[in-house]
PDB file of C-alpha atoms in Angstrom:
ATOM      1  CA  MET A   1      56.837  30.518-103.546  1.00  0.00           C
ATOM      2  CA  SER A   2      57.461  31.040 -99.848  1.00  0.00           C
ATOM      3  CA  ASP A   3      57.342  28.528 -97.030  1.00  0.00           C
ATOM      4  CA  GLU A   4      54.428  30.557 -95.656  1.00  0.00           C
ATOM      5  CA  ILE A   5      52.177  28.894 -98.240  1.00  0.00           C
ATOM      6  CA  LEU A   6      53.369  25.327 -97.813  1.00  0.00           C
ATOM      7  CA  ASP A   7      54.621  25.204 -94.254  1.00  0.00           C
ATOM      8  CA  LEU A   8      56.712  22.055 -93.883  1.00  0.00           C
ATOM      9  CA  ASP A   9      56.099  21.879 -90.132  1.00  0.00           C
ATOM     10  CA  GLY A  10      52.361  21.903 -90.763  1.00  0.00           C
ATOM     11  CA  TYR A  11      52.637  19.219 -93.416  1.00  0.00           C
ATOM     12  CA  PHE A  12      54.819  17.005 -91.211  1.00  0.00           C
ATOM     13  CA  GLU A  13      52.321  17.337 -88.362  1.00  0.00           C
ATOM     14  CA  ARG A  14      49.496  16.398 -90.762  1.00  0.00           C
ATOM     15  CA  ILE A  15      51.212  13.127 -91.724  1.00  0.00           C
ATOM     16  CA  ASN A  16      52.609  12.410 -88.227  1.00  0.00           C
ATOM     17  CA  TYR A  17      56.221  12.652 -89.393  1.00  0.00           C
ATOM     18  CA  SER A  18      59.010  13.681 -87.039  1.00  0.00           C
ATOM     19  CA  GLY A  19      62.166  12.408 -88.754  1.00  0.00           C
ATOM     20  CA  SER A  20      65.078  13.877 -90.683  1.00  0.00           C
ATOM     21  CA  ARG A  21      64.741  16.488 -93.416  1.00  0.00           C
ATOM     22  CA  GLU A  22      67.831  15.280 -95.269  1.00  0.00           C
ATOM     23  CA  ALA A  23      67.201  14.167 -98.862  1.00  0.00           C
ATOM     24  CA  THR A  24      68.044  10.513 -98.228  1.00  0.00           C
ATOM     25  CA  GLU A  25      66.426   7.178 -99.054  1.00  0.00           C
ATOM     26  CA  GLU A  26      65.503   6.720 -95.407  1.00  0.00           C
ATOM     27  CA  THR A  27      63.759  10.097 -95.286  1.00  0.00           C
ATOM     28  CA  LEU A  28      61.896   9.385 -98.529  1.00  0.00           C
ATOM     29  CA  ASN A  29      60.748   6.001 -97.258  1.00  0.00           C
ATOM     30  CA  LYS A  30      59.468   7.345 -93.936  1.00  0.00           C
ATOM     31  CA  LEU A  31      57.730  10.338 -95.512  1.00  0.00           C
ATOM     32  CA  HIS A  32      56.004   8.107 -98.059  1.00  0.00           C
ATOM     33  CA  ILE A  33      54.712   5.683 -95.431  1.00  0.00           C
ATOM     34  CA  CYS A  34      53.525   8.484 -93.159  1.00  0.00           C
ATOM     35  CA  HIS A  35      51.608  10.225 -95.937  1.00  0.00           C
ATOM     36  CA  ALA A  36      50.072   7.025 -97.329  1.00  0.00           C
ATOM     37  CA  MET A  37      48.873   5.849 -93.918  1.00  0.00           C
ATOM     38  CA  ASN A  38      47.593   9.169 -92.562  1.00  0.00           C
ATOM     39  CA  VAL A  39      46.044  11.002 -95.513  1.00  0.00           C
ATOM     40  CA  PRO A  40      43.107   9.184 -97.135  1.00  0.00           C
ATOM     41  CA  PHE A  41      42.619   8.848-100.848  1.00  0.00           C
ATOM     42  CA  GLU A  42      39.152  10.323-101.438  1.00  0.00           C
ATOM     43  CA  ASN A  43      37.128  11.737-104.313  1.00  0.00           C
ATOM     44  CA  LEU A  44      34.460  13.650-102.391  1.00  0.00           C
ATOM     45  CA  ASP A  45      35.101  17.035-104.014  1.00  0.00           C
ATOM     46  CA  VAL A  46      35.070  15.493-107.478  1.00  0.00           C
ATOM     47  CA  PHE A  47      31.864  13.577-106.748  1.00  0.00           C
ATOM     48  CA  TYR A  48      30.174  16.780-105.588  1.00  0.00           C
ATOM     49  CA  LYS A  49      31.344  18.474-108.793  1.00  0.00           C
ATOM     50  CA  LYS A  50      34.017  20.668-107.226  1.00  0.00           C
ATOM     51  CA  PRO A  51      37.056  20.024-109.447  1.00  0.00           C
ATOM     52  CA  PRO A  52      40.298  20.099-107.427  1.00  0.00           C
ATOM     53  CA  GLN A  53      42.687  23.024-107.796  1.00  0.00           C
ATOM     54  CA  LEU A  54      46.338  21.992-108.114  1.00  0.00           C
ATOM     55  CA  ASP A  55      48.156  25.170-107.100  1.00  0.00           C
ATOM     56  CA  GLU A  56      50.303  24.999-103.985  1.00  0.00           C
ATOM     57  CA  ALA A  57      48.014  27.112-101.795  1.00  0.00           C
ATOM     58  CA  SER A  58      44.914  25.076-102.659  1.00  0.00           C
ATOM     59  CA  LEU A  59      46.655  21.763-101.999  1.00  0.00           C
ATOM     60  CA  TYR A  60      48.059  22.965 -98.683  1.00  0.00           C
ATOM     61  CA  ASN A  61      44.752  24.429 -97.510  1.00  0.00           C
ATOM     62  CA  LYS A  62      42.784  21.307 -98.372  1.00  0.00           C
ATOM     63  CA  ILE A  63      45.129  18.538 -97.225  1.00  0.00           C
ATOM     64  CA  VAL A  64      46.980  20.211 -94.351  1.00  0.00           C
ATOM     65  CA  LYS A  65      44.824  23.011 -92.941  1.00  0.00           C
ATOM     66  CA  ASN A  66      41.454  21.342 -93.549  1.00  0.00           C
ATOM     67  CA  LYS A  67      42.794  17.826 -92.861  1.00  0.00           C
ATOM     68  CA  ARG A  68      41.254  16.383 -96.006  1.00  0.00           C
ATOM     69  CA  GLY A  69      42.534  13.776 -98.405  1.00  0.00           C
ATOM     70  CA  GLY A  70      42.388  13.878-102.175  1.00  0.00           C
ATOM     71  CA  TYR A  71      43.003  11.914-105.321  1.00  0.00           C
ATOM     72  CA  CYS A  72      46.229  11.417-107.251  1.00  0.00           C
ATOM     73  CA  PHE A  73      46.782  14.922-108.622  1.00  0.00           C
ATOM     74  CA  GLU A  74      46.323  16.371-105.157  1.00  0.00           C
ATOM     75  CA  MET A  75      48.122  13.709-103.111  1.00  0.00           C
ATOM     76  CA  ASN A  76      51.130  13.340-105.396  1.00  0.00           C
ATOM     77  CA  GLY A  77      50.949  17.033-106.235  1.00  0.00           C
ATOM     78  CA  ILE A  78      51.603  18.142-102.668  1.00  0.00           C
ATOM     79  CA  PHE A  79      54.062  15.291-102.064  1.00  0.00           C
ATOM     80  CA  SER A  80      56.091  16.352-105.098  1.00  0.00           C
ATOM     81  CA  ILE A  81      56.216  19.940-103.817  1.00  0.00           C
ATOM     82  CA  VAL A  82      57.390  18.776-100.394  1.00  0.00           C
ATOM     83  CA  LEU A  83      60.097  16.529-101.851  1.00  0.00           C
ATOM     84  CA  LYS A  84      61.411  19.330-104.072  1.00  0.00           C
ATOM     85  CA  ARG A  85      61.421  21.699-101.101  1.00  0.00           C
ATOM     86  CA  LEU A  86      63.563  19.180 -99.198  1.00  0.00           C
ATOM     87  CA  GLY A  87      66.070  18.956-102.065  1.00  0.00           C
ATOM     88  CA  PHE A  88      65.128  15.643-103.676  1.00  0.00           C
ATOM     89  CA  LYS A  89      65.627  15.190-107.421  1.00  0.00           C
ATOM     90  CA  VAL A  90      62.030  14.800-108.593  1.00  0.00           C
ATOM     91  CA  THR A  91      60.489  14.019-111.993  1.00  0.00           C
ATOM     92  CA  ASP A  92      56.703  14.229-112.309  1.00  0.00           C
ATOM     93  CA  LEU A  93      55.132  11.591-114.564  1.00  0.00           C
ATOM     94  CA  LEU A  94      51.745  10.534-115.927  1.00  0.00           C
ATOM     95  CA  ALA A  95      50.506   6.950-116.059  1.00  0.00           C
ATOM     96  CA  LYS A  96      47.822   4.916-117.840  1.00  0.00           C
ATOM     97  CA  VAL A  97      45.656   3.065-115.327  1.00  0.00           C
ATOM     98  CA  PHE A  98      44.797  -0.557-116.119  1.00  0.00           C
ATOM     99  CA  VAL A  99      41.077  -1.352-115.844  1.00  0.00           C
ATOM    100  CA  GLU A 100      40.182  -5.050-115.774  1.00  0.00           C
ATOM    101  CA  GLY A 101      38.195  -6.056-118.831  1.00  0.00           C
ATOM    102  CA  ILE A 102      38.785  -2.721-120.551  1.00  0.00           C
ATOM    103  CA  GLY A 103      42.534  -2.136-120.782  1.00  0.00           C
ATOM    104  CA  TYR A 104      44.554   1.031-120.288  1.00  0.00           C
ATOM    105  CA  THR A 105      43.018   4.450-119.804  1.00  0.00           C
ATOM    106  CA  ALA A 106      44.436   7.702-121.114  1.00  0.00           C
ATOM    107  CA  LYS A 107      47.190   9.246-118.958  1.00  0.00           C
ATOM    108  CA  THR A 108      45.030  10.049-115.961  1.00  0.00           C
ATOM    109  CA  HIS A 109      47.245   9.192-112.988  1.00  0.00           C
ATOM    110  CA  GLN A 110      50.145  11.191-111.549  1.00  0.00           C
ATOM    111  CA  VAL A 111      53.287   9.331-110.465  1.00  0.00           C
ATOM    112  CA  ILE A 112      56.621  10.629-109.143  1.00  0.00           C
ATOM    113  CA  LEU A 113      60.134   9.457-109.921  1.00  0.00           C
ATOM    114  CA  VAL A 114      62.835  10.282-107.364  1.00  0.00           C
ATOM    115  CA  GLU A 115      66.569   9.764-107.935  1.00  0.00           C
ATOM    116  CA  ILE A 116      68.950   9.493-104.976  1.00  0.00           C
ATOM    117  CA  ASN A 117      72.648   8.772-105.471  1.00  0.00           C
ATOM    118  CA  GLY A 118      71.996   7.323-108.926  1.00  0.00           C
ATOM    119  CA  ARG A 119      69.201   4.998-107.780  1.00  0.00           C
ATOM    120  CA  LYS A 120      65.651   5.653-109.014  1.00  0.00           C
ATOM    121  CA  TRP A 121      62.467   5.175-107.007  1.00  0.00           C
ATOM    122  CA  VAL A 122      58.810   5.091-108.047  1.00  0.00           C
ATOM    123  CA  VAL A 123      56.924   7.248-105.557  1.00  0.00           C
ATOM    124  CA  ASP A 124      53.131   7.302-105.351  1.00  0.00           C
ATOM    125  CA  VAL A 125      51.020   8.268-102.325  1.00  0.00           C
ATOM    126  CA  GLY A 126      47.899   8.796-104.431  1.00  0.00           C
ATOM    127  CA  PHE A 127      46.739   5.569-106.080  1.00  0.00           C
ATOM    128  CA  GLY A 128      43.521   4.538-104.391  1.00  0.00           C
ATOM    129  CA  ASN A 129      43.318   0.930-105.543  1.00  0.00           C
ATOM    130  CA  ASP A 130      46.080  -1.254-104.047  1.00  0.00           C
ATOM    131  CA  GLY A 131      48.570   1.620-104.194  1.00  0.00           C
ATOM    132  CA  LEU A 132      52.077   1.718-102.763  1.00  0.00           C
ATOM    133  CA  LEU A 133      52.858   2.188 -99.082  1.00  0.00           C
ATOM    134  CA  ALA A 134      56.504   3.031 -99.672  1.00  0.00           C
ATOM    135  CA  PRO A 135      58.822   3.996-102.553  1.00  0.00           C
ATOM    136  CA  LEU A 136      59.511   1.205-105.043  1.00  0.00           C
ATOM    137  CA  ARG A 137      62.912   0.696-106.650  1.00  0.00           C
ATOM    138  CA  LEU A 138      62.775   1.174-110.417  1.00  0.00           C
ATOM    139  CA  GLU A 139      63.929  -2.396-110.925  1.00  0.00           C
ATOM    140  CA  GLU A 140      62.378  -4.923-113.303  1.00  0.00           C
ATOM    141  CA  ASN A 141      61.118  -8.415-112.451  1.00  0.00           C
ATOM    142  CA  THR A 142      61.801  -8.144-108.722  1.00  0.00           C
ATOM    143  CA  ASP A 143      59.155  -8.722-106.066  1.00  0.00           C
ATOM    144  CA  GLN A 144      59.382  -5.916-103.522  1.00  0.00           C
ATOM    145  CA  LYS A 145      57.614  -6.421-100.197  1.00  0.00           C
ATOM    146  CA  GLN A 146      56.047  -3.556 -98.269  1.00  0.00           C
ATOM    147  CA  TYR A 147      54.602  -4.974 -95.051  1.00  0.00           C
ATOM    148  CA  ALA A 148      51.743  -7.280 -96.182  1.00  0.00           C
ATOM    149  CA  HIS A 149      51.917  -5.939 -99.754  1.00  0.00           C
ATOM    150  CA  VAL A 150      54.123  -7.154-102.627  1.00  0.00           C
ATOM    151  CA  TYR A 151      54.751  -5.157-105.819  1.00  0.00           C
ATOM    152  CA  ASN A 152      56.592  -5.843-109.060  1.00  0.00           C
ATOM    153  CA  LEU A 153      57.638  -3.830-112.118  1.00  0.00           C
ATOM    154  CA  ILE A 154      58.002  -5.228-115.621  1.00  0.00           C
ATOM    155  CA  LYS A 155      58.553  -3.620-119.007  1.00  0.00           C
ATOM    156  CA  GLU A 156      55.357  -3.268-121.043  1.00  0.00           C
ATOM    157  CA  PRO A 157      56.278  -3.079-124.769  1.00  0.00           C
ATOM    158  CA  GLN A 158      53.735  -0.387-125.655  1.00  0.00           C
ATOM    159  CA  TYR A 159      53.524   1.675-122.480  1.00  0.00           C
ATOM    160  CA  GLY A 160      56.856   1.549-120.654  1.00  0.00           C
ATOM    161  CA  TYR A 161      56.959   0.224-117.099  1.00  0.00           C
ATOM    162  CA  LEU A 162      53.995  -1.716-115.715  1.00  0.00           C
ATOM    163  CA  LEU A 163      53.374  -1.706-111.965  1.00  0.00           C
ATOM    164  CA  ARG A 164      51.739  -4.854-110.636  1.00  0.00           C
ATOM    165  CA  LYS A 165      50.588  -6.001-107.206  1.00  0.00           C
ATOM    166  CA  LYS A 166      51.068  -9.633-106.242  1.00  0.00           C
ATOM    167  CA  THR A 167      48.214 -11.443-104.531  1.00  0.00           C
ATOM    168  CA  GLY A 168      49.001 -15.077-103.846  1.00  0.00           C
ATOM    169  CA  ASP A 169      50.592 -16.333-107.041  1.00  0.00           C
ATOM    170  CA  LYS A 170      48.817 -13.816-109.267  1.00  0.00           C
ATOM    171  CA  TYR A 171      50.046 -10.414-110.438  1.00  0.00           C
ATOM    172  CA  ASN A 172      47.364  -7.743-110.876  1.00  0.00           C
ATOM    173  CA  ASN A 173      48.127  -4.871-113.250  1.00  0.00           C
ATOM    174  CA  LEU A 174      47.823  -1.400-111.709  1.00  0.00           C
ATOM    175  CA  TYR A 175      49.208   1.152-114.167  1.00  0.00           C
ATOM    176  CA  ALA A 176      51.832   1.748-116.847  1.00  0.00           C
ATOM    177  CA  PHE A 177      54.123   4.739-117.283  1.00  0.00           C
ATOM    178  CA  THR A 178      57.145   6.046-119.155  1.00  0.00           C
ATOM    179  CA  LEU A 179      59.888   8.238-117.721  1.00  0.00           C
ATOM    180  CA  GLU A 180      58.931  11.244-119.851  1.00  0.00           C
ATOM    181  CA  GLU A 181      58.762  14.301-117.604  1.00  0.00           C
ATOM    182  CA  CYS A 182      55.392  16.056-117.499  1.00  0.00           C
ATOM    183  CA  ARG A 183      54.727  19.729-116.932  1.00  0.00           C
ATOM    184  CA  PRO A 184      52.088  21.493-114.782  1.00  0.00           C
ATOM    185  CA  GLU A 185      49.882  22.068-117.829  1.00  0.00           C
ATOM    186  CA  ASP A 186      49.816  18.305-118.462  1.00  0.00           C
ATOM    187  CA  PHE A 187      48.406  17.696-114.984  1.00  0.00           C
ATOM    188  CA  ILE A 188      45.899  20.554-115.340  1.00  0.00           C
ATOM    189  CA  MET A 189      44.492  18.890-118.465  1.00  0.00           C
ATOM    190  CA  SER A 190      44.457  15.363-117.003  1.00  0.00           C
ATOM    191  CA  ASN A 191      42.909  16.622-113.762  1.00  0.00           C
ATOM    192  CA  HIS A 192      40.204  18.504-115.656  1.00  0.00           C
ATOM    193  CA  PHE A 193      39.300  15.419-117.696  1.00  0.00           C
ATOM    194  CA  THR A 194      39.291  13.090-114.689  1.00  0.00           C
ATOM    195  CA  ALA A 195      37.200  15.462-112.576  1.00  0.00           C
ATOM    196  CA  THR A 196      34.631  16.468-115.219  1.00  0.00           C
ATOM    197  CA  TYR A 197      34.265  13.707-117.849  1.00  0.00           C
ATOM    198  CA  PRO A 198      30.718  12.351-117.304  1.00  0.00           C
ATOM    199  CA  GLU A 199      31.855   8.713-117.362  1.00  0.00           C
ATOM    200  CA  SER A 200      34.756   9.259-114.967  1.00  0.00           C
ATOM    201  CA  PHE A 201      34.619   6.713-112.150  1.00  0.00           C
ATOM    202  CA  PHE A 202      35.163   9.495-109.623  1.00  0.00           C
ATOM    203  CA  LEU A 203      31.885  11.150-110.588  1.00  0.00           C
ATOM    204  CA  LEU A 204      29.874   7.950-110.266  1.00  0.00           C
ATOM    205  CA  MET A 205      30.598   6.807-106.708  1.00  0.00           C
ATOM    206  CA  ARG A 206      32.064   8.192-103.497  1.00  0.00           C
ATOM    207  CA  MET A 207      35.108   6.387-102.191  1.00  0.00           C
ATOM    208  CA  CYS A 208      37.682   6.747 -99.464  1.00  0.00           C
ATOM    209  CA  THR A 209      40.583   4.373 -98.851  1.00  0.00           C
ATOM    210  CA  MET A 210      43.871   4.056 -96.971  1.00  0.00           C
ATOM    211  CA  PRO A 211      46.476   1.296 -96.840  1.00  0.00           C
ATOM    212  CA  THR A 212      47.433  -0.322 -93.562  1.00  0.00           C
ATOM    213  CA  LYS A 213      50.472  -2.430 -92.740  1.00  0.00           C
ATOM    214  CA  GLU A 214      48.216  -5.488 -92.811  1.00  0.00           C
ATOM    215  CA  GLY A 215      46.143  -4.565 -95.869  1.00  0.00           C
ATOM    216  CA  ARG A 216      43.698  -1.753 -96.667  1.00  0.00           C
ATOM    217  CA  ILE A 217      40.419  -0.162 -95.567  1.00  0.00           C
ATOM    218  CA  THR A 218      37.998   1.108 -98.212  1.00  0.00           C
ATOM    219  CA  LEU A 219      34.626   2.833 -98.000  1.00  0.00           C
ATOM    220  CA  THR A 220      32.239   3.297-100.927  1.00  0.00           C
ATOM    221  CA  ASP A 221      28.572   4.271-101.140  1.00  0.00           C
ATOM    222  CA  THR A 222      27.591   0.639-100.715  1.00  0.00           C
ATOM    223  CA  HIS A 223      30.291  -1.174 -98.699  1.00  0.00           C
ATOM    224  CA  PHE A 224      33.026  -0.849 -96.098  1.00  0.00           C
ATOM    225  CA  LYS A 225      35.815  -3.340 -96.766  1.00  0.00           C
ATOM    226  CA  VAL A 226      38.708  -4.301 -94.516  1.00  0.00           C
ATOM    227  CA  ILE A 227      41.564  -6.396 -95.924  1.00  0.00           C
ATOM    228  CA  GLU A 228      43.888  -7.789 -93.273  1.00  0.00           C
ATOM    229  CA  ASN A 229      46.666 -10.269 -94.083  1.00  0.00           C
ATOM    230  CA  GLY A 230      44.722 -11.569 -97.050  1.00  0.00           C
ATOM    231  CA  ASP A 231      41.398 -11.919 -95.219  1.00  0.00           C
ATOM    232  CA  ILE A 232      38.524  -9.762 -96.462  1.00  0.00           C
ATOM    233  CA  LYS A 233      35.671  -8.524 -94.308  1.00  0.00           C
ATOM    234  CA  GLU A 234      32.966  -6.554 -96.091  1.00  0.00           C
ATOM    235  CA  THR A 235      30.062  -4.722 -94.467  1.00  0.00           C
ATOM    236  CA  GLU A 236      27.102  -3.331 -96.385  1.00  0.00           C
ATOM    237  CA  ILE A 237      26.463   0.399 -96.060  1.00  0.00           C
ATOM    238  CA  LYS A 238      22.694   0.634 -95.772  1.00  0.00           C
ATOM    239  CA  ASN A 239      22.105   4.373 -95.687  1.00  0.00           C
ATOM    240  CA  GLU A 240      23.665   7.828 -95.717  1.00  0.00           C
ATOM    241  CA  GLU A 241      24.009   7.957 -91.939  1.00  0.00           C
ATOM    242  CA  GLU A 242      26.106   4.778 -91.939  1.00  0.00           C
ATOM    243  CA  PHE A 243      28.312   6.168 -94.708  1.00  0.00           C
ATOM    244  CA  ARG A 244      28.952   9.413 -92.835  1.00  0.00           C
ATOM    245  CA  THR A 245      29.629   7.617 -89.557  1.00  0.00           C
ATOM    246  CA  CYS A 246      32.101   5.252 -91.183  1.00  0.00           C
ATOM    247  CA  LEU A 247      33.794   8.146 -92.962  1.00  0.00           C
ATOM    248  CA  LYS A 248      34.255   9.980 -89.668  1.00  0.00           C
ATOM    249  CA  ASP A 249      35.233   6.970 -87.536  1.00  0.00           C
ATOM    250  CA  TYR A 250      37.787   5.401 -89.883  1.00  0.00           C
ATOM    251  CA  PHE A 251      39.043   8.294 -92.011  1.00  0.00           C
ATOM    252  CA  ARG A 252      38.476  11.309 -89.725  1.00  0.00           C
ATOM    253  CA  LEU A 253      36.443  13.084 -92.399  1.00  0.00           C
ATOM    254  CA  ASP A 254      33.201  14.930 -91.612  1.00  0.00           C
ATOM    255  CA  LEU A 255      30.943  15.072 -94.638  1.00  0.00           C
ATOM    256  CA  GLU A 256      28.866  17.859 -93.091  1.00  0.00           C
ATOM    257  CA  LYS A 257      31.893  20.127 -93.574  1.00  0.00           C
ATOM    258  CA  ILE A 258      32.393  19.043 -97.189  1.00  0.00           C
ATOM    259  CA  ASP A 259      29.145  18.814 -99.161  1.00  0.00           C
TER     260      ASP A 259
END
């Protein structure tokens, strides 16, 4: 597929990246941070019953040309394509998301594994709930700090590696994954289920979220929440006008051009 479909210059402009294109750890780190902090995680298409398309042209048109965000299959889908184009050694994976009080879901979250000079990194720009800002070393039982965020990987006997986020002295489970490589058809099936299953969370409520160096901003149908250095400020969203204004002001998304 030609560069005319996924234009790297256009993608770099979209994420405000102007660094090296060498397949190094430094490049990976900067790309990851730029994408995570400039492209919002959002489920608006899914909520309005427009299942995302995962081909390269669709991802590029939505995220780059139309300056939208997306959910994991879109965000990590385009990021995986970009990394491969730059010459990184990439393995696409599927993870089981941990839901408090319920347990692990089916494999409904896309994750990326990148290997550079024998060292492996967990890469994920598309997890909307406390997701990574930067690549995480595939290293067990080690707290890894990313600005105001701290993450940790342990081995989960049944499900492989378990990613956790540390808040205070508590570790919160995010998702579990193995290193088994997944194919495009695996993501097509998982995407279809996640976008169409009647009880899918993404069909029940609109959400949009982005990490910041100090914490995270998150908008749902009912609240706008700002987490900054552990402090939480939550504002009630009283009506549709407030939701659309917040979406435009904080995430640069115009709902009038979407629904």
